[in-house]
Amino acid sequence: MKKTAITIIKFIGFFLGWAVFTSILPLSSSENPAIWRLWAEIMPLLAIIAFTFLFWLIEKKNIRLYLFDKPVKGVVLGVIMGGVWLAVPVLVMYMAGIIHFGGTNVIHLFSVWVLAAFLNVIMQELLVRGYLYQMIKQKHNIAAAAIVTTALFTGLHGGAFEAGTVPVLNVLTMSLLMTLVLEYSGSIIAPIIMHFLWNGIGALVFGGVSLADDYPNLLIMSFTGNEILSGGVCKMEGSIIVLFVNIVLIVFLYCLLTRRPVRFCSGRPIRTCRPE
């Protein structure tokens, strides 16, 4: 009970400290929407970096964060998995006549919007699968870390609850998928890249993924047909097709993890699904 209570205190202190600190950081005074959004993404990222470093020091550097481990594997896995994750539902929905393309939009400073989206993804992954995940995993186990951080990630996307069951399940399974990618790659780099491809291409290029309301999209894409398949107001993130893809990828990664060879520590078998 004492260990659980300490974990809860650390969790609340980390998350609330980050949230409060972020809320008092200054916003940009720029009238350019791209610059304003970039600054709005930089501030919470700086806050999460600061709190991650602070709590890592409090833990006397005993928590391994896996921030820069196995960069090549992380990049390759993130690109491949992210590409498959986005391409499959887009192709299925397009071939089924759910997705329709109708031209393009002109976006000024598109590269700045892309950078802002990338920084937002780094912030989310550091918040959910950085210190908090590794702390709970080390103090308790992987299952506890996955459950708690998935609940946090789902809660941060509260708009899904207003949209219906499928959008909530999509957010929940997305978080579980990112966690399995983290465990399999042994680096937070892979989920960051995978998450960014989903947001960057899915939102900024296709306009089929929801980010903050001011983010633009390059292609004019519309969704028609049954709401369960098209996603309704949530577009791709409300589609049961995405849910199916999420589940398939989760099962695939879980099988890869559980098929890893068993090593022994102090006479007890331990699967090497925990990255070293």
XYZ file of C-alpha atoms in Angstrom:
276
model
C 0.000 0.000 0.000
C 2.834 2.389 0.832
C 4.496 1.815 -2.534
C 1.188 2.382 -4.339
C 0.539 5.573 -2.361
C 3.997 6.922 -3.222
C 3.411 6.118 -6.906
C 0.068 7.950 -6.842
C 1.661 10.995 -5.211
C 4.438 11.063 -7.808
C 1.926 10.680 -10.626
C -0.298 13.502 -9.372
C 2.676 15.723 -8.598
C 4.177 15.221 -12.043
C 0.982 15.665 -14.026
C -0.515 18.534 -12.037
C 2.851 20.272 -11.796
C 3.221 20.109 -15.568
C -0.358 21.278 -16.147
C -0.090 24.246 -13.771
C 3.329 25.262 -15.038
C 2.104 25.080 -18.645
C -0.912 27.250 -17.855
C 1.223 30.116 -16.549
C 3.683 30.154 -19.442
C 3.198 33.131 -21.802
C 1.346 32.807 -25.093
C 2.602 34.304 -28.320
C 1.456 37.781 -29.315
C 2.002 37.035 -33.009
C -0.931 37.601 -35.335
C 0.381 34.922 -37.679
C -1.606 31.745 -36.886
C 1.283 29.410 -37.754
C 3.731 31.230 -35.465
C 1.129 31.446 -32.696
C 0.462 27.700 -32.892
C 4.190 26.879 -32.942
C 4.712 28.884 -29.755
C 1.627 27.263 -28.207
C 3.200 23.827 -28.790
C 6.680 24.840 -27.645
C 5.551 25.948 -24.173
C 4.014 22.647 -22.941
C 6.917 20.759 -24.503
C 9.449 22.817 -22.563
C 7.386 22.248 -19.429
C 7.310 18.464 -19.856
C 11.049 18.378 -20.563
C 11.697 20.377 -17.405
C 9.464 18.192 -15.211
C 10.848 14.988 -16.709
C 14.391 16.087 -15.864
C 13.342 17.283 -12.388
C 11.589 14.042 -11.418
C 14.399 11.992 -12.954
C 16.786 13.795 -10.603
C 14.415 13.243 -7.668
C 14.517 9.534 -8.469
C 18.318 9.824 -8.263
C 18.552 8.911 -11.949
C 17.307 5.381 -11.216
C 14.466 5.570 -13.732
C 15.614 4.733 -17.243
C 13.576 6.785 -19.721
C 14.619 5.195 -23.043
C 14.665 8.579 -24.778
C 17.589 8.059 -27.133
C 18.067 4.284 -27.077
C 18.266 2.316 -30.325
C 17.650 5.312 -32.626
C 17.986 3.409 -35.918
C 15.553 0.696 -34.874
C 13.217 3.350 -33.478
C 13.179 5.382 -36.699
C 12.796 2.361 -38.992
C 10.048 0.752 -36.910
C 8.239 4.064 -36.447
C 8.240 4.824 -40.183
C 7.135 1.318 -41.219
C 4.459 0.914 -38.558
C 3.261 4.494 -38.944
C 3.019 4.123 -42.712
C 1.027 0.906 -42.458
C -1.159 2.272 -39.668
C -2.229 5.271 -41.753
C -2.163 3.808 -45.261
C -4.370 0.770 -44.630
C -7.492 2.598 -43.368
C -7.077 5.387 -45.939
C -6.842 2.895 -48.814
C -9.737 0.782 -47.518
C -11.962 3.832 -47.038
C -11.000 5.231 -50.438
C -11.663 1.959 -52.265
C -14.995 1.617 -50.432
C -16.040 5.061 -51.645
C -16.054 6.550 -48.156
C -13.259 9.037 -48.806
C -13.471 11.598 -51.603
C -10.790 14.103 -52.624
C -11.865 17.511 -53.926
C -8.845 19.704 -54.518
C -6.283 21.414 -52.316
C -5.983 24.341 -49.912
C -3.261 26.983 -49.949
C -1.397 26.932 -46.623
C 1.105 29.622 -45.730
C 4.138 28.499 -43.707
C 3.152 24.845 -44.052
C 6.539 23.718 -42.688
C 5.873 25.693 -39.498
C 2.546 23.901 -39.032
C 4.318 20.565 -39.545
C 6.948 21.477 -36.943
C 4.229 22.524 -34.498
C 2.446 19.178 -34.963
C 5.735 17.327 -34.434
C 6.457 19.189 -31.183
C 2.930 18.423 -29.989
C 3.517 14.708 -30.543
C 6.828 14.791 -28.668
C 5.080 16.516 -25.771
C 2.279 13.925 -25.671
C 4.617 10.961 -25.798
C 6.947 12.372 -23.130
C 3.949 13.110 -20.914
C 2.319 9.691 -21.280
C 5.128 7.268 -22.144
C 8.088 9.089 -20.664
C 8.727 9.391 -16.931
C 5.228 8.376 -15.784
C 5.186 5.140 -17.759
C 8.711 4.110 -16.836
C 8.224 5.031 -13.175
C 5.073 2.925 -12.819
C 6.625 0.090 -14.814
C 9.739 -0.017 -12.618
C 7.881 0.359 -9.321
C 5.080 -2.069 -10.258
C 4.843 -3.781 -13.671
C 4.214 -3.238 -17.385
C 0.493 -3.958 -17.091
C -0.012 -1.277 -14.438
C 2.015 1.221 -16.444
C 0.053 0.490 -19.622
C -3.338 0.726 -17.909
C -2.638 3.975 -16.073
C -0.995 5.775 -18.980
C -3.659 4.591 -21.417
C -6.307 6.010 -19.082
C -4.356 9.276 -18.972
C -3.960 9.419 -22.766
C -7.662 8.692 -23.275
C -8.625 11.337 -20.727
C -6.473 13.920 -22.506
C -8.567 13.288 -25.633
C -11.810 13.998 -23.840
C -13.605 15.107 -26.997
C -13.843 11.460 -28.024
C -16.275 10.772 -25.177
C -18.753 13.221 -26.660
C -18.474 11.589 -30.092
C -19.349 8.027 -29.112
C -17.996 4.590 -28.251
C -15.903 3.934 -31.366
C -13.864 7.177 -31.095
C -13.103 6.364 -27.444
C -12.044 2.828 -28.350
C -9.861 4.217 -31.140
C -8.052 6.554 -28.728
C -7.680 3.764 -26.151
C -6.315 1.223 -28.645
C -4.039 3.859 -30.173
C -2.426 4.381 -26.767
C -1.997 0.637 -26.240
C -0.465 0.385 -29.713
C 2.036 3.161 -28.945
C 2.953 1.400 -25.698
C 3.637 -1.885 -27.486
C 5.744 -0.035 -30.069
C 7.730 1.488 -27.198
C 8.284 -1.901 -25.584
C 9.213 -3.647 -28.816
C 11.608 -0.957 -30.047
C 13.127 -0.165 -26.647
C 12.931 3.549 -27.418
C 10.359 6.338 -27.267
C 11.593 7.410 -30.711
C 9.417 4.802 -32.464
C 6.055 5.852 -30.958
C 6.933 9.514 -31.521
C 7.535 8.938 -35.242
C 4.517 6.672 -35.611
C 2.276 9.132 -33.774
C 3.648 12.018 -35.844
C 2.963 10.284 -39.157
C -0.623 9.745 -38.046
C -1.078 13.370 -36.992
C 1.141 15.030 -39.576
C -0.077 13.239 -42.689
C -3.514 12.256 -41.405
C -4.361 15.776 -40.246
C -2.168 18.320 -42.035
C -2.226 16.571 -45.408
C -5.504 14.628 -45.512
C -7.566 16.490 -42.930
C -8.926 13.170 -41.676
C -7.477 13.365 -38.160
C -8.498 15.906 -35.534
C -5.915 18.262 -34.036
C -6.500 21.708 -32.530
C -9.149 23.595 -34.497
C -6.712 26.070 -36.027
C -4.568 23.425 -37.756
C -5.087 23.550 -41.551
C -5.164 20.654 -44.017
C -3.613 20.526 -47.466
C -6.125 18.278 -49.238
C -9.869 18.810 -49.318
C -11.177 15.426 -48.269
C -14.791 14.511 -47.476
C -16.289 11.427 -45.840
C -19.625 9.914 -46.834
C -21.653 6.827 -46.018
C -22.429 4.943 -42.853
C -21.192 6.845 -39.790
C -19.666 3.754 -38.219
C -17.471 3.320 -41.297
C -16.888 6.990 -42.164
C -16.372 8.113 -38.575
C -18.943 10.884 -38.672
C -17.718 14.172 -37.235
C -14.542 12.451 -35.988
C -13.697 11.308 -39.533
C -11.004 8.609 -39.514
C -10.650 8.593 -35.744
C -14.326 7.699 -35.402
C -14.251 4.863 -37.942
C -14.506 1.232 -36.963
C -12.045 0.506 -39.789
C -9.329 2.312 -37.809
C -10.348 0.374 -34.705
C -9.918 -2.894 -36.599
C -6.469 -1.838 -37.863
C -5.459 -0.805 -34.334
C -6.457 -4.193 -32.937
C -4.656 -6.120 -35.687
C -1.433 -4.153 -35.106
C -1.759 -4.614 -31.332
C -2.104 -8.383 -31.719
C 0.800 -8.448 -34.189
C 3.163 -6.557 -31.857
C 2.029 -8.533 -28.820
C 2.841 -11.771 -30.651
C 6.279 -10.432 -31.570
C 6.947 -9.503 -27.945
C 5.763 -12.804 -26.468
C 7.764 -14.842 -28.987
C 11.038 -13.339 -27.820
C 13.439 -15.852 -26.213
C 13.397 -16.394 -22.476
C 16.455 -15.536 -20.405
C 17.052 -16.448 -16.770
C 17.749 -14.132 -13.848
C 18.500 -15.601 -10.416
C 17.122 -18.918 -11.588
C 13.776 -17.473 -12.710
C 12.688 -17.241 -16.368
C 12.204 -13.656 -17.569
C 11.045 -12.796 -21.061
C 13.167 -10.206 -22.767
C 10.131 -8.202 -23.816
C 11.393 -5.565 -21.439
C 13.909 -3.508 -23.420
C 17.441 -3.433 -22.119
